[in-house]
CSV table of C-alpha atoms and ligand atoms in Angstrom, one decimal:
chain,number,residue,atom,x,y,z
A,9,MET,CA,23.5,-94.7,16.4
A,10,ARG,CA,21.8,-91.8,18.2
A,11,ALA,CA,18.8,-90.0,16.6
A,12,VAL,CA,16.3,-87.5,17.8
A,13,THR,CA,13.1,-89.3,17.9
A,14,TRP,CA,9.5,-88.4,18.2
A,15,HIS,CA,7.5,-89.3,21.4
A,16,GLY,CA,4.7,-86.8,21.5
A,17,ARG,CA,3.3,-83.4,21.9
A,18,ALA,CA,6.5,-81.2,22.4
A,19,ASP,CA,8.5,-84.2,23.3
A,20,VAL,CA,11.6,-85.4,21.4
A,21,ARG,CA,14.3,-87.1,22.8
A,22,VAL,CA,17.6,-88.7,21.8
A,23,ASP,CA,17.6,-92.4,21.6
A,24,THR,CA,19.9,-95.2,20.4
A,25,VAL,CA,17.9,-96.8,17.0
A,26,PRO,CA,19.5,-99.2,14.8
A,27,ASP,CA,21.9,-98.0,12.1
A,28,PRO,CA,20.8,-97.4,8.4
A,29,THR,CA,21.8,-99.9,6.0
A,30,ILE,CA,22.0,-100.1,2.2
A,31,GLN,CA,18.7,-101.6,1.4
A,32,ASP,CA,18.3,-101.1,-2.7
A,33,PRO,CA,21.3,-100.7,-5.1
A,34,THR,CA,21.2,-97.0,-5.6
A,35,ASP,CA,21.1,-96.1,-1.6
A,36,VAL,CA,23.6,-94.4,-0.1
A,37,VAL,CA,24.2,-93.9,3.8
A,38,VAL,CA,25.5,-90.5,5.0
A,39,GLU,CA,27.5,-89.8,8.3
A,40,VAL,CA,25.6,-86.4,9.2
A,41,THR,CA,27.9,-83.6,10.3
A,42,SER,CA,24.9,-80.9,10.5
A,43,SER,CA,21.5,-81.1,10.6
A,44,GLY,CA,18.8,-78.5,10.9
A,45,ILE,CA,15.9,-77.7,13.2
A,46,CYS,CA,12.9,-76.3,11.1
A,47,GLY,CA,9.7,-74.4,11.6
A,48,SER,CA,8.3,-77.6,10.1
A,49,ASP,CA,9.4,-79.6,12.6
A,50,LEU,CA,7.3,-77.7,15.1
A,51,HIS,CA,4.2,-78.5,13.4
A,52,LEU,CA,5.1,-82.2,13.9
A,53,ILE,CA,5.4,-81.9,17.4
A,54,GLU,CA,2.2,-80.1,17.6
A,55,VAL,CA,-0.4,-79.9,15.1
A,56,MET,CA,0.7,-82.9,12.9
A,57,ALA,CA,1.0,-85.0,16.2
A,58,PRO,CA,-2.1,-87.2,14.8
A,59,PHE,CA,0.3,-88.4,11.9
A,60,MET,CA,3.4,-89.2,13.9
A,61,THR,CA,4.4,-92.5,15.4
A,62,VAL,CA,6.5,-92.9,18.5
A,63,GLY,CA,9.9,-93.4,17.8
A,64,ASP,CA,9.8,-91.6,14.4
A,65,VAL,CA,13.3,-90.3,13.5
A,66,MET,CA,13.1,-86.4,12.8
A,67,GLY,CA,14.9,-84.0,10.6
A,68,HIS,CA,15.1,-83.2,7.1
A,69,GLU,CA,18.0,-80.4,6.7
A,70,PRO,CA,21.1,-82.7,6.8
A,71,MET,CA,24.2,-82.9,5.3
A,72,GLY,CA,27.3,-84.7,6.1
A,73,VAL,CA,30.0,-87.3,4.2
A,74,VAL,CA,29.0,-90.3,2.1
A,75,ARG,CA,30.1,-93.5,4.3
A,76,GLU,CA,28.8,-96.4,2.0
A,77,VAL,CA,27.3,-96.7,-1.4
A,78,GLY,CA,25.3,-99.2,-3.0
A,79,PRO,CA,26.5,-101.4,-5.9
A,80,GLU,CA,24.8,-99.3,-8.6
A,81,VAL,CA,25.8,-95.9,-7.1
A,82,THR,CA,28.4,-93.9,-9.6
A,83,ALA,CA,27.4,-90.5,-9.0
A,84,VAL,CA,29.1,-90.0,-5.4
A,85,LYS,CA,31.7,-92.2,-3.5
A,86,PRO,CA,32.5,-92.7,0.1
A,87,GLY,CA,34.3,-89.6,1.4
A,88,ASP,CA,32.3,-87.0,-0.7
A,89,ARG,CA,30.7,-84.4,1.1
A,90,VAL,CA,26.8,-83.9,0.3
A,91,VAL,CA,23.9,-82.0,1.5
A,92,VAL,CA,20.7,-83.9,1.0
A,93,PRO,CA,17.4,-82.2,-0.1
A,94,PHE,CA,14.4,-82.7,2.0
A,95,ASN,CA,12.3,-84.1,-0.4
A,96,ILE,CA,12.9,-87.5,-1.6
A,97,SER,CA,12.9,-87.5,-5.4
A,98,CYS,CA,14.0,-89.5,-7.7
A,99,GLY,CA,15.4,-87.2,-10.5
A,100,THR,CA,14.1,-88.8,-13.4
A,101,CYS,CA,10.3,-89.3,-13.5
A,102,TRP,CA,8.2,-86.8,-15.3
A,103,MET,CA,7.5,-84.5,-12.5
A,104,CYS,CA,11.3,-84.5,-11.7
A,105,SER,CA,11.9,-83.7,-15.5
A,106,GLN,CA,9.6,-80.7,-14.9
A,107,GLY,CA,11.4,-79.4,-11.7
A,108,LEU,CA,8.6,-80.3,-9.5
A,109,GLN,CA,10.4,-82.8,-7.2
A,110,SER,CA,8.0,-82.3,-4.5
A,111,GLN,CA,5.6,-84.2,-6.8
A,112,CYS,CA,7.8,-86.6,-7.6
A,113,GLU,CA,5.9,-89.8,-9.0
A,114,THR,CA,8.2,-92.5,-7.9
A,115,THR,CA,7.8,-91.4,-4.3
A,116,GLN,CA,4.1,-89.8,-4.4
A,117,ASN,CA,2.2,-91.2,-1.4
A,118,ARG,CA,-0.8,-92.3,-3.5
A,119,GLU,CA,-2.6,-94.3,-0.9
A,120,GLN,CA,-2.3,-91.3,1.4
A,121,GLY,CA,-3.1,-89.0,-1.2
A,122,PHE,CA,-0.3,-86.8,-1.0
A,123,GLY,CA,2.9,-85.7,-2.7
A,124,ALA,CA,6.7,-86.9,-2.6
A,125,SER,CA,7.9,-88.3,0.3
A,126,LEU,CA,10.0,-86.1,2.7
A,127,PHE,CA,12.7,-87.2,5.3
A,128,GLY,CA,11.7,-87.1,9.0
A,129,TYR,CA,8.0,-86.4,8.1
A,130,THR,CA,4.6,-87.5,8.9
A,131,LYS,CA,3.0,-90.9,7.6
A,132,LEU,CA,1.3,-88.6,5.1
A,133,TYR,CA,4.7,-88.3,3.5
A,134,GLY,CA,6.2,-91.7,3.5
A,135,GLN,CA,7.4,-91.9,7.4
A,136,VAL,CA,11.0,-92.2,6.2
A,137,PRO,CA,13.8,-91.9,9.2
A,138,GLY,CA,15.1,-88.3,8.8
A,139,GLY,CA,18.4,-86.7,9.2
A,140,GLN,CA,18.7,-85.4,12.9
A,141,ALA,CA,20.7,-88.4,13.4
A,142,GLU,CA,24.2,-89.9,13.4
A,143,TYR,CA,23.5,-91.6,9.8
A,144,LEU,CA,21.1,-91.3,7.5
A,145,ARG,CA,20.2,-93.9,4.6
A,146,VAL,CA,19.7,-91.5,1.2
A,147,PRO,CA,17.9,-93.4,-1.6
A,148,PHE,CA,18.5,-92.3,-5.3
A,149,GLY,CA,22.2,-91.7,-4.5
A,150,ASN,CA,22.6,-91.2,-8.3
A,151,THR,CA,20.6,-88.4,-8.4
A,152,LEU,CA,19.4,-87.1,-5.1
A,153,PRO,CA,22.4,-86.0,-3.1
A,154,ILE,CA,24.0,-82.7,-3.8
A,155,LYS,CA,27.6,-82.7,-4.1
A,156,VAL,CA,29.4,-79.6,-2.4
A,157,PRO,CA,33.0,-78.9,-2.2
A,158,ASP,CA,35.5,-79.2,0.5
A,159,GLY,CA,37.3,-76.5,2.3
A,160,LEU,CA,34.0,-74.2,3.5
A,161,PRO,CA,32.4,-74.9,6.6
A,162,ASP,CA,29.1,-76.7,6.9
A,163,ASP,CA,27.1,-73.9,7.4
A,164,ARG,CA,27.9,-72.4,3.9
A,165,PHE,CA,26.2,-75.1,2.2
A,166,VAL,CA,23.7,-77.0,4.9
A,167,TYR,CA,21.0,-74.7,3.9
A,168,LEU,CA,20.9,-76.0,0.4
A,169,SER,CA,18.6,-79.1,2.0
A,170,ASP,CA,15.6,-76.6,2.9
A,171,VAL,CA,16.1,-73.1,3.8
A,172,LEU,CA,17.7,-71.7,0.7
A,173,PRO,CA,15.6,-73.8,-2.0
A,174,THR,CA,12.2,-72.9,-0.1
A,175,ALA,CA,13.0,-69.1,0.0
A,176,TRP,CA,14.3,-69.0,-3.4
A,177,GLN,CA,11.2,-70.5,-4.7
A,178,ALA,CA,9.0,-68.4,-2.5
A,179,VAL,CA,10.6,-65.2,-4.1
A,180,GLN,CA,10.5,-66.7,-7.5
A,181,TYR,CA,6.7,-67.5,-7.0
A,182,ALA,CA,5.8,-64.2,-5.6
A,183,ALA,CA,6.8,-62.7,-8.6
A,184,THR,CA,7.5,-58.9,-7.5
A,185,PRO,CA,7.4,-56.7,-10.4
A,186,PRO,CA,10.4,-54.4,-11.2
A,187,GLY,CA,10.2,-51.4,-8.7
A,188,GLY,CA,7.6,-53.3,-6.8
A,189,THR,CA,7.1,-53.9,-3.1
A,190,LEU,CA,7.6,-57.3,-1.1
A,191,LEU,CA,6.0,-58.3,2.1
A,192,VAL,CA,7.1,-61.0,3.7
A,193,LEU,CA,4.9,-62.4,6.7
A,194,GLY,CA,7.1,-63.9,9.6
A,195,LEU,CA,10.8,-63.5,10.2
A,196,GLY,CA,11.8,-67.1,11.2
A,197,PRO,CA,14.7,-68.7,9.2
A,198,ILE,CA,12.4,-69.0,6.1
A,199,GLY,CA,11.1,-65.6,6.1
A,200,ASP,CA,14.8,-64.0,7.0
A,201,MET,CA,16.2,-65.9,4.0
A,202,CYS,CA,13.5,-64.6,1.9
A,203,THR,CA,14.2,-61.2,2.8
A,204,ARG,CA,17.9,-61.6,2.1
A,205,ILE,CA,17.2,-63.5,-1.4
A,206,ALA,CA,14.8,-60.8,-2.5
A,207,HIS,CA,17.6,-58.0,-1.5
A,208,HIS,CA,20.3,-60.1,-3.7
A,209,LEU,CA,17.9,-60.3,-6.6
A,210,GLY,CA,17.4,-56.5,-6.8
A,211,ILE,CA,13.6,-56.1,-5.0
A,212,GLU,CA,14.4,-52.7,-3.1
A,213,ASP,CA,11.3,-52.3,-1.1
A,214,VAL,CA,11.2,-55.4,0.9
A,215,TYR,CA,8.9,-55.3,4.3
A,216,ALA,CA,8.7,-57.8,7.0
A,217,SER,CA,6.3,-58.4,9.7
A,218,ASP,CA,7.1,-60.3,13.0
A,219,VAL,CA,7.1,-59.4,16.8
A,220,VAL,CA,10.3,-61.3,18.0
A,221,PRO,CA,12.7,-58.8,18.7
A,222,GLU,CA,15.9,-60.4,17.6
A,223,ARG,CA,14.5,-61.8,14.3
A,224,LEU,CA,13.3,-57.9,13.4
A,225,ALA,CA,16.7,-56.9,14.1
A,226,ARG,CA,18.3,-59.3,12.0
A,227,ALA,CA,16.2,-58.3,9.2
A,228,ALA,CA,16.4,-54.5,9.7
A,229,ALA,CA,20.5,-54.8,9.5
A,230,ARG,CA,20.3,-56.0,6.0
A,231,GLY,CA,18.0,-53.3,4.8
A,232,THR,CA,14.5,-54.6,5.3
A,233,HIS,CA,11.8,-52.3,6.4
A,234,VAL,CA,10.4,-54.1,9.7
A,235,ILE,CA,6.8,-54.2,10.7
A,236,ARG,CA,7.0,-54.6,14.3
A,237,SER,CA,3.5,-56.5,14.6
A,238,THR,CA,1.7,-59.7,13.8
A,239,ASP,CA,-1.8,-58.0,14.1
A,240,LYS,CA,-3.5,-58.0,10.8
A,241,ASP,CA,-5.0,-54.7,10.7
A,242,ASP,CA,-1.6,-53.1,12.0
A,243,VAL,CA,0.4,-54.8,9.2
A,244,VAL,CA,-2.3,-54.0,6.3
A,245,GLN,CA,-2.3,-50.4,7.6
A,246,GLN,CA,1.5,-50.2,7.6
A,247,ILE,CA,1.9,-51.6,4.1
A,248,GLN,CA,-1.0,-49.7,2.4
A,249,ASP,CA,0.6,-46.4,4.0
A,250,ALA,CA,3.8,-47.6,2.3
A,251,THR,CA,2.2,-48.0,-1.1
A,252,ALA,CA,-0.1,-45.2,-1.8
A,253,GLY,CA,-3.4,-47.2,0.0
A,254,ARG,CA,-2.8,-50.0,-2.5
A,255,GLY,CA,-1.2,-52.9,-0.9
A,256,ALA,CA,2.0,-55.0,-1.5
A,257,ASP,CA,2.5,-56.0,-5.1
A,258,ALA,CA,3.4,-59.6,-3.6
A,259,VAL,CA,3.3,-61.2,-0.3
A,260,ILE,CA,5.2,-64.2,0.9
A,261,ASP,CA,3.6,-66.0,4.0
A,262,ALA,CA,6.5,-67.7,5.8
A,263,VAL,CA,4.6,-68.5,8.9
A,264,GLY,CA,1.9,-71.0,8.1
A,265,MET,CA,-0.1,-72.8,10.9
A,266,GLU,CA,2.0,-71.9,13.9
A,267,ALA,CA,0.7,-68.3,13.6
A,268,HIS,CA,-0.2,-66.4,16.7
A,269,GLY,CA,-3.5,-64.6,16.4
A,270,SER,CA,-5.6,-67.5,14.5
A,271,PRO,CA,-8.9,-67.0,16.6
A,272,LEU,CA,-9.5,-70.6,16.9
A,273,ALA,CA,-5.8,-71.8,17.0
A,274,SER,CA,-6.0,-72.3,20.6
A,275,ILE,CA,-9.1,-74.4,20.3
A,276,ALA,CA,-7.6,-76.4,17.7
A,277,GLN,CA,-4.4,-76.8,19.5
A,278,LYS,CA,-6.2,-77.9,22.6
A,279,ALA,CA,-8.2,-80.3,20.6
A,280,THR,CA,-5.1,-81.9,19.3
A,281,ALA,CA,-3.8,-82.2,22.5
A,282,VAL,CA,-7.0,-84.1,24.1
A,283,VAL,CA,-8.6,-85.8,21.4
A,284,PRO,CA,-7.2,-89.3,20.8
A,285,ASP,CA,-4.8,-89.3,17.7
A,286,ALA,CA,-7.2,-91.7,15.7
A,287,VAL,CA,-10.1,-89.5,15.9
A,288,MET,CA,-8.0,-86.3,15.6
A,289,GLU,CA,-6.4,-87.8,12.2
A,290,LYS,CA,-9.7,-88.4,10.8
A,291,VAL,CA,-10.9,-84.7,12.0
A,292,MET,CA,-7.9,-83.1,10.2
A,293,GLN,CA,-8.1,-85.0,7.1
A,294,VAL,CA,-11.9,-84.3,6.5
A,295,VAL,CA,-12.2,-80.8,8.5
A,296,GLY,CA,-9.9,-77.9,9.1
A,297,VAL,CA,-7.7,-76.5,11.9
A,298,ASP,CA,-8.2,-73.0,11.1
A,299,ARG,CA,-5.1,-71.5,12.1
A,300,LEU,CA,-5.2,-68.8,9.0
A,301,ALA,CA,-4.1,-65.6,10.3
A,302,ALA,CA,-1.0,-65.0,8.3
A,303,PHE,CA,-2.9,-66.3,5.2
A,304,ASN,CA,-5.5,-64.0,6.1
A,305,THR,CA,-3.1,-61.0,6.9
A,306,ALA,CA,-1.6,-61.8,3.1
A,307,ILE,CA,-5.2,-61.9,1.5
A,308,ASP,CA,-5.7,-58.3,3.1
A,309,ALA,CA,-2.1,-56.8,2.6
A,310,VAL,CA,-1.8,-57.8,-1.1
A,311,ARG,CA,-2.5,-55.2,-3.5
A,312,ARG,CA,-5.5,-56.1,-6.2
A,313,GLY,CA,-3.9,-58.1,-9.0
A,314,GLY,CA,-1.2,-59.1,-6.8
A,315,THR,CA,0.6,-62.4,-5.7
A,316,ILE,CA,0.6,-64.1,-2.6
A,317,SER,CA,3.5,-66.9,-2.2
A,318,LEU,CA,2.6,-69.5,0.2
A,319,SER,CA,5.7,-71.1,1.7
A,320,GLY,CA,4.3,-71.6,5.3
A,321,VAL,CA,2.8,-74.9,5.8
A,322,TYR,CA,-1.1,-75.5,6.5
A,323,GLY,CA,-2.6,-78.6,7.8
A,324,GLY,CA,-6.7,-79.0,7.9
A,325,ALA,CA,-8.1,-80.3,4.8
A,326,THR,CA,-11.2,-77.6,4.4
A,327,ASP,CA,-10.1,-74.5,6.3
A,328,PRO,CA,-12.2,-72.0,5.4
A,329,VAL,CA,-10.8,-69.6,3.0
A,330,PRO,CA,-12.4,-66.3,1.6
A,331,LEU,CA,-12.5,-67.1,-1.8
A,332,MET,CA,-15.0,-64.2,-2.6
A,333,ARG,CA,-12.6,-61.8,-1.7
A,334,MET,CA,-9.8,-63.6,-3.3
A,335,PHE,CA,-11.5,-63.7,-6.5
A,336,ASP,CA,-12.8,-60.2,-6.1
A,337,LYS,CA,-9.2,-58.8,-5.7
A,338,GLN,CA,-8.0,-60.9,-8.4
A,339,ILE,CA,-5.1,-62.5,-6.3
A,340,GLN,CA,-2.7,-64.7,-7.5
A,341,LEU,CA,-1.6,-67.6,-5.5
A,342,ARG,CA,1.5,-70.0,-5.8
A,343,MET,CA,2.4,-72.3,-3.1
A,344,GLY,CA,4.0,-75.9,-2.3
A,345,GLN,CA,6.7,-77.6,-0.7
A,346,ALA,CA,9.8,-76.2,-2.2
A,347,ASN,CA,11.1,-78.3,-5.2
A,348,VAL,CA,14.8,-78.4,-3.7
A,349,TRP,CA,16.7,-79.6,-7.1
A,350,ARG,CA,14.7,-77.2,-9.1
A,351,TRP,CA,16.9,-74.3,-7.6
A,352,VAL,CA,20.1,-75.8,-6.9
A,353,PRO,CA,21.8,-74.8,-10.2
A,354,ASP,CA,20.7,-71.2,-9.3
A,355,ILE,CA,21.9,-71.3,-5.9
A,356,LEU,CA,24.8,-73.0,-5.5
A,357,PRO,CA,27.3,-71.0,-7.4
A,358,ILE,CA,26.1,-67.8,-5.0
A,359,LEU,CA,27.4,-70.0,-2.3
A,360,THR,CA,30.7,-70.9,-3.5
A,361,GLU,CA,31.6,-67.4,-4.9
A,362,GLY,CA,31.4,-65.5,-1.8
A,363,ASP,CA,28.6,-65.3,1.0
A,364,PRO,CA,26.0,-62.5,-0.2
A,365,LEU,CA,23.2,-64.3,1.6
A,366,GLY,CA,25.1,-64.4,4.8
A,367,VAL,CA,24.6,-68.0,5.4
A,368,ASP,CA,28.2,-68.3,7.4
A,369,ASP,CA,26.5,-66.6,10.5
A,370,PHE,CA,23.0,-67.3,9.8
A,371,ALA,CA,22.7,-70.2,12.5
A,372,THR,CA,22.3,-68.8,15.9
A,373,HIS,CA,23.0,-72.0,17.7
A,374,HIS,CA,25.1,-75.1,17.0
A,375,VAL,CA,24.4,-77.9,19.5
A,376,PRO,CA,25.4,-81.4,20.3
A,377,LEU,CA,22.7,-83.9,19.0
A,378,GLU,CA,22.3,-84.8,22.6
A,379,GLN,CA,20.9,-81.5,23.6
A,380,ALA,CA,18.3,-81.6,20.8
A,381,PRO,CA,15.4,-81.6,23.2
A,382,GLN,CA,16.5,-78.5,24.7
A,383,ALA,CA,17.2,-76.9,21.5
A,384,TYR,CA,13.9,-77.7,20.4
A,385,ALA,CA,12.1,-76.3,23.3
A,386,ASP,CA,14.4,-73.0,23.0
A,387,PHE,CA,13.4,-72.9,19.2
A,388,ARG,CA,9.9,-73.3,19.5
A,389,GLU,CA,9.5,-70.8,22.7
A,390,LYS,CA,11.9,-68.3,20.7
A,391,ARG,CA,13.8,-68.2,23.9
A,392,ASP,CA,17.6,-67.5,24.0
A,393,GLY,CA,17.8,-65.8,20.8
A,394,ALA,CA,17.0,-68.9,19.1
A,395,VAL,CA,16.4,-68.3,15.6
A,396,LYS,CA,18.1,-71.1,13.5
A,397,VAL,CA,19.8,-74.3,15.5
A,398,LEU,CA,22.0,-76.7,13.8
A,399,LEU,CA,22.4,-79.9,15.4
A,400,ARG,CA,26.2,-81.6,15.3
A,401,PRO,CA,25.7,-85.3,15.2
B,10,LIG,N1,7.2,-74.7,1.6
B,10,LIG,C1,8.3,-75.5,2.1
B,10,LIG,O1,9.0,-76.3,1.6
B,10,LIG,C2,8.6,-75.3,3.5
B,10,LIG,C3,9.9,-75.4,3.7
B,10,LIG,C4,10.3,-75.4,5.1
B,10,LIG,C5,9.5,-74.4,5.8
B,10,LIG,N2,8.3,-74.5,5.6
B,10,LIG,C6,7.4,-73.5,6.4
B,10,LIG,O2,7.7,-72.1,6.5
B,10,LIG,C7,7.3,-71.8,8.0
B,10,LIG,C8,8.2,-70.9,8.4
B,10,LIG,O3,9.5,-71.8,8.9
B,10,LIG,P1,10.5,-71.2,10.0
B,10,LIG,O4,11.4,-72.1,10.0
B,10,LIG,O5,10.9,-69.9,9.3
B,10,LIG,O6,9.6,-71.2,11.2
B,10,LIG,P2,9.5,-70.4,12.7
B,10,LIG,O7,8.4,-71.1,13.2
B,10,LIG,O8,10.8,-70.5,13.1
B,10,LIG,O9,9.0,-68.6,11.8
B,10,LIG,C9,7.8,-68.5,11.8
B,10,LIG,C10,7.8,-66.8,12.4
B,10,LIG,O10,6.4,-66.4,12.1
B,10,LIG,C11,6.3,-65.4,13.0
B,10,LIG,N3,4.6,-65.3,13.2
B,10,LIG,C12,3.7,-65.9,13.8
B,10,LIG,N4,2.7,-65.6,13.5
B,10,LIG,C13,2.5,-64.6,12.5
B,10,LIG,C14,1.9,-63.8,11.7
B,10,LIG,N5,0.4,-63.8,11.9
B,10,LIG,N6,2.2,-62.8,11.0
B,10,LIG,C15,3.6,-62.7,10.9
B,10,LIG,N7,4.6,-63.2,11.5
B,10,LIG,C16,4.0,-64.3,12.5
B,10,LIG,C17,6.5,-66.0,14.2
B,10,LIG,O11,7.0,-64.9,15.5
B,10,LIG,C18,8.0,-66.6,14.0
B,10,LIG,O12,8.9,-65.4,14.0
B,10,LIG,C19,6.6,-72.9,8.5
B,10,LIG,O13,5.2,-73.0,8.3
B,10,LIG,C20,7.4,-74.1,7.9
B,10,LIG,O14,6.7,-75.3,7.9
B,10,LIG,C21,7.9,-74.7,4.5
B,11,LIG,ZN1,12.7,-77.2,6.9
B,12,LIG,ZN1,10.7,-88.2,-9.6
């Protein structure tokens, strides 16, 4: 089959790789019909490169049609339409039963000291072949795939794999009080969806910061107050002006470590490009990469006693965090990979009843799998209006 594979920094290609097969009796094989490119994929082709291996199949936002099922699979059958969550979770362990699927005890990567495996991710998360491919092997066929109805386009459901539960969790973790103000940092797919969900859940005062014109325009069109800057002082000033000097009740960081404005980012970026992977891998596991610009903005922009909800992914092991300031401001901090299945029962009915979140025209680009390298480059460089790209294998 054809699949998007990792070859090095900013280098993904479409290669022919072996077709996936049923390996365990509860596996299913899904023929992928749509597959998103995510901001997290940008970390893999840059900062997290030391943890990738040439030939790794990328992608963790797939949906498609079940083609094959193992002998013990009863929950789905060939022909069923399914979305595949990005976390690989068993659905039955203690963590899964707590709604903490990204900490699944069956797939936790204990040797690496990391949480549940993820599709199309680094060796820290199991190095499981991903879904930017024609076919995908999905374990836990009785509990992991999300069955979705026929009759509506893929775009209605595909974001259940990641964007929707991630943004939903971010908004829930932010816990904006009634009548309160929410600030979302970053208007990529995740930040944009956070603003939509916030409005849907009745949060009136939603602010968002970014500098990419088409991203700001999308958010403004749906009633978000946009801050056309990612400079910390600017953003903090504008949010304080809007909140009697207090700051936002809640801040969502939907940026993570690709933030622009991190003083050491370009040095770290250059270091990951020239230092051999084996060395950089150790460096990142024991040191930091200090690309915390957005997180530092969140700390200054949140009011005293407010909440920061971190959905952006950070990569260094010991990045410096201003703990004294956080303690003094009494900041509440919640974070983590989204627990996809935790939120599916809340989100799915919203998708089948109508389209209040605007998912039908959320994607800016639909491209054939073969054009993935160009699509990655456009998304990374924010060229050609690329906000969300769906590959069509
Ligand atoms: N927690 C999870 O489960 C989960 C799931 C999916 C994605 N993510 C993470 O969420 C983040 C966003 O993903 P995405 O797909 O929207 O990515 P993206 O790269 O398209 O979006 C990031 C946006 O942030 C903006 N930005 C950069 N620096 C900024 C700053 N200092 N202040 C404000 N905005 C800034 C960029 O212009 C860009 O529009 C990534 O870190 C990704 O890894 C987390
Ligand atoms: Zn994703
Ligand atoms: Zn589990």
